[in-house]
Short mmCIF file of C-alpha atoms (C1' of nucleotides) in Angstrom, two decimals:
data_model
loop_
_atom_site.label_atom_id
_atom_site.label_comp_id
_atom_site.label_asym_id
_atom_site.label_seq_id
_atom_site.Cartn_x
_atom_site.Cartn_y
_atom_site.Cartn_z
CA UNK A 1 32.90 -14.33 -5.24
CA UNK A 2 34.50 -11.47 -7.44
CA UNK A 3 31.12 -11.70 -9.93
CA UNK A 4 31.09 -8.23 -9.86
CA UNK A 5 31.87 -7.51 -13.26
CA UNK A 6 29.04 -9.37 -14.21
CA UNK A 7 26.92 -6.82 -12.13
CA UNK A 8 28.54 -4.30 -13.73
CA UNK A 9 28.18 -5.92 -17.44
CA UNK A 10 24.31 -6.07 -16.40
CA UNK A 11 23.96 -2.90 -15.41
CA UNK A 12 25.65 -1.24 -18.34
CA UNK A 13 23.47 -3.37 -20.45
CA UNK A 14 20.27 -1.95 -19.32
CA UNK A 15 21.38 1.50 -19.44
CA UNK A 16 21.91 1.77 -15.64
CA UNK A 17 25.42 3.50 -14.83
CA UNK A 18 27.19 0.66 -12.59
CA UNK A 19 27.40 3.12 -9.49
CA UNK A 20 29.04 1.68 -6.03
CA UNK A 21 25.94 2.16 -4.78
CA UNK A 22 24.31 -0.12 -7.23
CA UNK A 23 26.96 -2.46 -7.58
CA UNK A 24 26.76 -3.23 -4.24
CA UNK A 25 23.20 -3.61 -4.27
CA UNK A 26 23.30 -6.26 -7.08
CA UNK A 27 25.74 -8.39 -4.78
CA UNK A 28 23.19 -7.94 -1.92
CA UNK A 29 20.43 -9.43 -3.79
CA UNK A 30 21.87 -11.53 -6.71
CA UNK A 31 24.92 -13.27 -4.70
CA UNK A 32 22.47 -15.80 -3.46
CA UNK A 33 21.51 -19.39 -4.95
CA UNK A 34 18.20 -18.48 -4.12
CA UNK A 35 15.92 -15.52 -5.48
CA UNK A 36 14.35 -13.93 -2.18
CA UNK A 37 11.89 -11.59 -1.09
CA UNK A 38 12.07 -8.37 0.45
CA UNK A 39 10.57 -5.16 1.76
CA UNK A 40 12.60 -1.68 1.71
CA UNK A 41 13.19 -2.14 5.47
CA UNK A 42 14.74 -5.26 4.74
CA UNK A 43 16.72 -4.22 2.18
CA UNK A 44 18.31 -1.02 4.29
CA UNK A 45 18.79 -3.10 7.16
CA UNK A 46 20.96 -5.78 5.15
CA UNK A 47 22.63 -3.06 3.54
CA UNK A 48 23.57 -1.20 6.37
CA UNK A 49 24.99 -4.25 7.78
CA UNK A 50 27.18 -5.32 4.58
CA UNK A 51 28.76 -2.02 4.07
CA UNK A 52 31.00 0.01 5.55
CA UNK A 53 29.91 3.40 4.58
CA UNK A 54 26.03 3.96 5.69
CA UNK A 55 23.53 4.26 2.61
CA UNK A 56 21.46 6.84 2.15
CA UNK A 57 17.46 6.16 2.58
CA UNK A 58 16.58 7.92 -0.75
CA UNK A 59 19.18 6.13 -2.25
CA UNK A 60 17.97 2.66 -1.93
CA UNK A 61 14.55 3.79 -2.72
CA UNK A 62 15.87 5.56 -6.26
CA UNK A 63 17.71 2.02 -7.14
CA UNK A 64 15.12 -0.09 -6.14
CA UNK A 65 12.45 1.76 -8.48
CA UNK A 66 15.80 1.87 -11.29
CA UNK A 67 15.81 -1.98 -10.88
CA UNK A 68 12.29 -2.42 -10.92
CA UNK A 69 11.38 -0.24 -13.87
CA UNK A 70 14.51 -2.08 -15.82
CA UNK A 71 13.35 -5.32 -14.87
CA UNK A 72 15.45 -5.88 -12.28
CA UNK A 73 12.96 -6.60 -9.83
CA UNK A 74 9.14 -7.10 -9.23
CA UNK A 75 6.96 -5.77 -6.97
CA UNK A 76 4.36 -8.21 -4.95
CA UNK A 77 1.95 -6.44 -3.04
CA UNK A 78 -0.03 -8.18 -0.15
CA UNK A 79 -1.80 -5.47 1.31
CA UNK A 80 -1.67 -1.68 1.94
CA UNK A 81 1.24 -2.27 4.80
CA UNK A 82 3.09 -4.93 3.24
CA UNK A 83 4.49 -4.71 -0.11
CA UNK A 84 7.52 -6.76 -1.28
CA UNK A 85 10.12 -7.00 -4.12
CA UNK A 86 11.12 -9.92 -5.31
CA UNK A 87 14.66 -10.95 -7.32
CA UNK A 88 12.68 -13.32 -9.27
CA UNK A 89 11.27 -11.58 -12.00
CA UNK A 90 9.77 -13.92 -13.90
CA UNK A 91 5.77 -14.49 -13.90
CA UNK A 92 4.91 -16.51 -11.31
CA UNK A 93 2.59 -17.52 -8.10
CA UNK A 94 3.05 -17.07 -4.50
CA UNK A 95 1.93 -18.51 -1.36
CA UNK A 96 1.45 -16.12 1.28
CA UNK A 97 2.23 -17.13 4.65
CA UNK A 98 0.07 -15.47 7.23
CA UNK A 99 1.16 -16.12 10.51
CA UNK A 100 4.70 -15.33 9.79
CA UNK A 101 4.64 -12.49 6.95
CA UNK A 102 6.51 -14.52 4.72
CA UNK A 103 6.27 -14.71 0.87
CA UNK A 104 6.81 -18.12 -0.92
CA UNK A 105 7.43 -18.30 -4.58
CA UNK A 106 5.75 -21.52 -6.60
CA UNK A 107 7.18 -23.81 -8.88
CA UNK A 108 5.41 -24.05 -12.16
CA UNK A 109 4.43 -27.09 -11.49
CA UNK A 110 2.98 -26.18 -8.22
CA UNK A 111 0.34 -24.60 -9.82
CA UNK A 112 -1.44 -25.89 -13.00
CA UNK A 113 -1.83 -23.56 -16.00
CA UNK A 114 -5.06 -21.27 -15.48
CA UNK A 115 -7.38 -21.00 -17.87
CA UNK A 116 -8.99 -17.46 -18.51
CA UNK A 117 -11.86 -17.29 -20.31
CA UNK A 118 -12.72 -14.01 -20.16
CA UNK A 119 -11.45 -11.42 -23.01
CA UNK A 120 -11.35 -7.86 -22.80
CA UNK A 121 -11.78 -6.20 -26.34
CA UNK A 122 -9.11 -3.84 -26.92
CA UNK A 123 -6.98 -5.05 -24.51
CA UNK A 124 -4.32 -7.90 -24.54
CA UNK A 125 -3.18 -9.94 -20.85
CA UNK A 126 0.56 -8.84 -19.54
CA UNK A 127 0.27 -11.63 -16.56
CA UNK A 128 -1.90 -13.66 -14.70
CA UNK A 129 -0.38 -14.11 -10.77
CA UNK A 130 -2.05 -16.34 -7.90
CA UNK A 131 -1.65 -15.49 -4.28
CA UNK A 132 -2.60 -18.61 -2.24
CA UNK A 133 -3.04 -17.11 1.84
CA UNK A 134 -2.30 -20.04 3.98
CA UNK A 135 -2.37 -19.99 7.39
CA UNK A 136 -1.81 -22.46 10.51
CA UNK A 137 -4.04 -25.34 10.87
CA UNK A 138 -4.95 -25.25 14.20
CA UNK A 139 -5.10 -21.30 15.44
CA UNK A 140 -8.18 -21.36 12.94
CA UNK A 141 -8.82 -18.55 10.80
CA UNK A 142 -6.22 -15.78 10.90
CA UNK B 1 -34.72 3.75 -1.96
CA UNK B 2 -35.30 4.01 1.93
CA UNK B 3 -33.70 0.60 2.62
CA UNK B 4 -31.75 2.35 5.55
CA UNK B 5 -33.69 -0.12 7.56
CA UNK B 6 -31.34 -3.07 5.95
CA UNK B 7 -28.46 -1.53 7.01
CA UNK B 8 -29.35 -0.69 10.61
CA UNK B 9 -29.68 -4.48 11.30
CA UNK B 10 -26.90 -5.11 9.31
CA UNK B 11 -24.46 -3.22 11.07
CA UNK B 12 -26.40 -4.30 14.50
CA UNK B 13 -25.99 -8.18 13.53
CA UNK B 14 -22.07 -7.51 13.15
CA UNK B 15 -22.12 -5.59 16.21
CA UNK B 16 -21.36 -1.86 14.94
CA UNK B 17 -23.26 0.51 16.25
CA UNK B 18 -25.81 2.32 13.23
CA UNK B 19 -24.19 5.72 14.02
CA UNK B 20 -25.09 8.38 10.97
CA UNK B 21 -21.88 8.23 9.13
CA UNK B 22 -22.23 4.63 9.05
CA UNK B 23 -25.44 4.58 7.28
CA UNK B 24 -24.44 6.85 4.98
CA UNK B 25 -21.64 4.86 4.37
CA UNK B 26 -23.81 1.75 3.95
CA UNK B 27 -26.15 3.69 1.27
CA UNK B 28 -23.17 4.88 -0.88
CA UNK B 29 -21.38 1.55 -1.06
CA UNK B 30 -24.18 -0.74 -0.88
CA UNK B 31 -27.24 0.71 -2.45
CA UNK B 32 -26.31 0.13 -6.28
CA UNK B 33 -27.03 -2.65 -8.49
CA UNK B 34 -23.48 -4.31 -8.97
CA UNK B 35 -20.95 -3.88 -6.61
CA UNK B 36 -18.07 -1.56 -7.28
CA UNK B 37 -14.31 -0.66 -6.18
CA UNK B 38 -12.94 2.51 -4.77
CA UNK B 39 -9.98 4.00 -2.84
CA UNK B 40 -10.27 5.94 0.43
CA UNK B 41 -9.81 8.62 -1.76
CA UNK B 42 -12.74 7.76 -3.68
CA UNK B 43 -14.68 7.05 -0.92
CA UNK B 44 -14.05 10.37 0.74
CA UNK B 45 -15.03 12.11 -2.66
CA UNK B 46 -18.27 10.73 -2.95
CA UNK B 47 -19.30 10.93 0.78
CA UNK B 48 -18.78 15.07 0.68
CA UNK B 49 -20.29 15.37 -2.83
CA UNK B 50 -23.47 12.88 -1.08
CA UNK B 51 -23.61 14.60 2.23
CA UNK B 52 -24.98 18.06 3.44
CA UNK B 53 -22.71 18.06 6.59
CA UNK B 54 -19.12 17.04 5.99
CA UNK B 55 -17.04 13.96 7.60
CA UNK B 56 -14.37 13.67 8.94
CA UNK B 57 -11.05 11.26 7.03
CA UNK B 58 -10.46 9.68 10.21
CA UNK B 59 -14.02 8.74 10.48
CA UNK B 60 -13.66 7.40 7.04
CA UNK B 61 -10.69 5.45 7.69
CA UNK B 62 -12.29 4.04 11.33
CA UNK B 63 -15.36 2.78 9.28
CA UNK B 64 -14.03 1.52 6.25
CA UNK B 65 -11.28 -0.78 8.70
CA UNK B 66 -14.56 -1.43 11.02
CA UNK B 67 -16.15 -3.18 7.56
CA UNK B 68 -13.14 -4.51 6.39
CA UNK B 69 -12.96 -6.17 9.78
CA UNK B 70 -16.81 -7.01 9.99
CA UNK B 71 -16.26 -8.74 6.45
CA UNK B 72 -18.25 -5.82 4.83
CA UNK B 73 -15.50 -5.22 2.69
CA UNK B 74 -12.50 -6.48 1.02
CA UNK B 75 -8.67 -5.47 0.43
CA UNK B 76 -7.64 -5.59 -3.17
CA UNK B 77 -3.65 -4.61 -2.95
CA UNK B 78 -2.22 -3.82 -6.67
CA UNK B 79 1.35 -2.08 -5.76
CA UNK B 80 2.32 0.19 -3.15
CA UNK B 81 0.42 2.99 -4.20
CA UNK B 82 -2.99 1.75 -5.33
CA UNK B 83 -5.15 -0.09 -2.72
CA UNK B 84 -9.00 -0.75 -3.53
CA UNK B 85 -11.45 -1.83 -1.64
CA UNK B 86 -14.50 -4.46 -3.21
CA UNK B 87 -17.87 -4.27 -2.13
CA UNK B 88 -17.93 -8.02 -3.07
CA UNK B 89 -16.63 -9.54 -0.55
CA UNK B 90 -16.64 -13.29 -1.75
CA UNK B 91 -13.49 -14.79 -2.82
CA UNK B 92 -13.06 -13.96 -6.30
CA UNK B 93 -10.44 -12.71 -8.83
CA UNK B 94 -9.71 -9.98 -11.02
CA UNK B 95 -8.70 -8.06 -13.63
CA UNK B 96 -7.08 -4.81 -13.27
CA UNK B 97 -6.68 -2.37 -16.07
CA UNK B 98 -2.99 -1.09 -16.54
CA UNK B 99 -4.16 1.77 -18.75
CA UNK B 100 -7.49 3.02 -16.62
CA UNK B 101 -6.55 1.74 -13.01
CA UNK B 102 -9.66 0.41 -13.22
CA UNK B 103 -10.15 -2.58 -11.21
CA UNK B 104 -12.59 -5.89 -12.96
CA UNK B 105 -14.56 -8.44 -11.16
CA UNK B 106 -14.45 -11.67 -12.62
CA UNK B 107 -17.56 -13.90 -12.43
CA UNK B 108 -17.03 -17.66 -11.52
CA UNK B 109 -17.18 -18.20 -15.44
CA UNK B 110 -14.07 -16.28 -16.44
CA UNK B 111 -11.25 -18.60 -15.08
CA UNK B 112 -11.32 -22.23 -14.76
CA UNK B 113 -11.02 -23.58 -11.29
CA UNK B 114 -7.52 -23.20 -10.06
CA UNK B 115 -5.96 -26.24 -9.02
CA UNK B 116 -2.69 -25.91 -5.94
CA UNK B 117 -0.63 -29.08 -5.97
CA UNK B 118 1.36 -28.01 -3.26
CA UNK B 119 1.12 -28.37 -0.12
CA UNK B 120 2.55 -26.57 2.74
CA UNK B 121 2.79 -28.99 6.04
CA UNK B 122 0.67 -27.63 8.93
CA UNK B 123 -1.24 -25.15 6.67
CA UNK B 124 -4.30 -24.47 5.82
CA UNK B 125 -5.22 -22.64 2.62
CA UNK B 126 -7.66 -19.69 3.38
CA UNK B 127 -8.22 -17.79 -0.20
CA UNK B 128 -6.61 -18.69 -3.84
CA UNK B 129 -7.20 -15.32 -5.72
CA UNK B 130 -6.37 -14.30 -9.76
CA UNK B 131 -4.81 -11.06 -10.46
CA UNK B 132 -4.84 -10.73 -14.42
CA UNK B 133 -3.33 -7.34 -15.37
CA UNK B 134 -4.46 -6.25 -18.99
CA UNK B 135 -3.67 -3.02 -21.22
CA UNK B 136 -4.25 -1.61 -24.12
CA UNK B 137 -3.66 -4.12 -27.44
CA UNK B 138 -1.87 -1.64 -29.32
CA UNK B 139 0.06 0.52 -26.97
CA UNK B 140 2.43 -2.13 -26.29
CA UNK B 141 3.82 -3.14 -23.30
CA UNK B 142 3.18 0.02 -20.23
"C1'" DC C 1 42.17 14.49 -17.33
"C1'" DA C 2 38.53 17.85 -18.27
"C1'" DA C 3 33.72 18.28 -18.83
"C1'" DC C 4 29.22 16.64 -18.60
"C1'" DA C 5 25.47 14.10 -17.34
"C1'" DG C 6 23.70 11.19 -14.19
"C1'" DT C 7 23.93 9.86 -9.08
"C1'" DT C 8 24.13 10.22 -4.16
"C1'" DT C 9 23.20 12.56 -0.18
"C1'" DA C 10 20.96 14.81 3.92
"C1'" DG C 11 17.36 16.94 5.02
"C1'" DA C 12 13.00 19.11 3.88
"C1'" DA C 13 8.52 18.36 1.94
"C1'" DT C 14 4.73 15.64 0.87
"C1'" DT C 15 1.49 12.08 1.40
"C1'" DA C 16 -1.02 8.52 3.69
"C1'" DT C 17 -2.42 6.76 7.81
"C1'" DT C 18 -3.06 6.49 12.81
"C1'" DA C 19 -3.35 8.40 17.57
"C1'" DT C 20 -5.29 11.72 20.84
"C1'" DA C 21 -8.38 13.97 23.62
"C1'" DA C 22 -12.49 16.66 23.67
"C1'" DT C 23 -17.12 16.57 22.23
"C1'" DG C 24 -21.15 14.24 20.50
"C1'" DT C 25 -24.52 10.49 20.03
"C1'" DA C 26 -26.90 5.77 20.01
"C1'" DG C 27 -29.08 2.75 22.89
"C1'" DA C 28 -30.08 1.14 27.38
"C1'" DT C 29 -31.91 2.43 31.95
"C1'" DT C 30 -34.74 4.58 34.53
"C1'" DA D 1 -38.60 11.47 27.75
"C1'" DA D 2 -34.66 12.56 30.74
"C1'" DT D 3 -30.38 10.52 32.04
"C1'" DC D 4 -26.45 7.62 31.64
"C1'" DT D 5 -22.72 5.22 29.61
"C1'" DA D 6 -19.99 3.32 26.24
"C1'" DC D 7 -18.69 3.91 21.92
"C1'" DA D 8 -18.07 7.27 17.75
"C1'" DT D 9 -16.79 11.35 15.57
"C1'" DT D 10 -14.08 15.15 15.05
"C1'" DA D 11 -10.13 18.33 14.32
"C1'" DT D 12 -5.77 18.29 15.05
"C1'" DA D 13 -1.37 16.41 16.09
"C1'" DA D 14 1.73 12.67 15.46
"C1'" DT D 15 3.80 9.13 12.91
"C1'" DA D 16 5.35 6.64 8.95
"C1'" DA D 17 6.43 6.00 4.28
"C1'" DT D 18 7.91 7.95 0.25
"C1'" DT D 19 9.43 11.61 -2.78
"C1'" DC D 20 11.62 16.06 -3.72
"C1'" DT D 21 15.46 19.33 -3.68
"C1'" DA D 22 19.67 21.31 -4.33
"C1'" DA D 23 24.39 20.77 -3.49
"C1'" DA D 24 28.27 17.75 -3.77
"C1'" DC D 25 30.10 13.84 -6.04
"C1'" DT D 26 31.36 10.32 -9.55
"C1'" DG D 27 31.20 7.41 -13.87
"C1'" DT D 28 31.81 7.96 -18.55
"C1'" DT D 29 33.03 10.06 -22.82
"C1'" DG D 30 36.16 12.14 -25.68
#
DNA sequence: CAACAGTTTAGAATTATTATAATGTAGATT
DNA sequence: AATCTACATTATAATAATTCTAAACTGTTG
């Protein structure tokens, strides 16, 4: 359970200053067999509940965007009012689960390789994502 | 050019009343050769430089969510801070221009069909959509 | 362990969006 | 065509989400 000095290790490595703060953020979200999804509400709400001292707001917002723009997270954006991050960094699809909010990551083999066609002159691809909205059977439609 | 007509029976047909503003609104986004993007920023641009009288932003917000609703328009989510809305309101995908913001409609020719092997019990699927985020060839990376 | 640079914090400021309540207007009714 | 009624528009206020600010704090370096 003490993996912390890996967080810290990680940290360091991509120039981020192991803080408490984000040391304790790292456990949050990387402690887990699982990569997961979540939005900022989420995240404050765990937080608040993990640690003893309260977190400021601006806070997690700063280290989110730090993680992000090092890598440490990804952004998936559904629509204007929901926008999640996601631990799993790698390029990759999602199912999108609209009855109950929730974001699903593929497999690779879930979804077979796509095949773009199209080329922009001048400018190369950085990553090709799939959202997949599923819904309930029955209660047709969303 | 007076195809105003059009839109009256359009918006009747979806049930929205044909008030002024939404006329207007039908003209800017829908009298043009290929359809287009745009922000509610944009939007709100083009309708004061277009109009003699000036409208209102929540008017502008009420109508474009009235057409989104109606299936006059479509949500096109790329992070947290950049929402578009397409005039084309088929199911298609896109390309979205890291350097210019600019959003790219891909025809049905661009990307192979996409094929989902999985399956998620008691769902339906209700839209598979491409987001293929290029940038400039030689500025590497963002 | 002193000094510095980067970080956290609370709260203010900003931005985007939605709600409100008064006024206006499209379309139906006469 | 005058009137009526339900829905729209408007300006403004309210709310929500995010970012900024400046002071206090804390890792890190030497």
């Amino acid at each position: 359970m003490k993996k912390n000095c890996n967080f810290i290790e990680k940290l360091r490595e991509v120039g981020l200053r192991p803080t408490k703060q984000r040391v304790k953020m790292c456990e949050v979200l990387y402690n887990r067999v699982k990569t997961f999804h979540f939005t900022i509400n989420d995240l404050v709400k765990m937080l608040s509940e993990e640690m003893n001292q309260k977190i400021s707001l601006a806070t997690v917002y700063n280290t989110v965007h730090a993680f992000e723009k090092k890598g440490y997270l990804k952004e998936i954006s559904i629509d204007s009012h929901r926008s999640y991050f996601d631990t799993n960094t790698s390029v990759h699809h999602h199912f999108f689960d609209e009855d109950t909010n929730e974001l699903i990551d593929c497999d690779e083999s879930d979804i077979d390789k796509i095949n773009i066609r199209k080329n922009i002159i001048g400018k190369k691809i950085n990553s090709v994502e799939v959202l997949v909205r599923v819904a309930s059977d029955n209660q047709n439609q969303k």
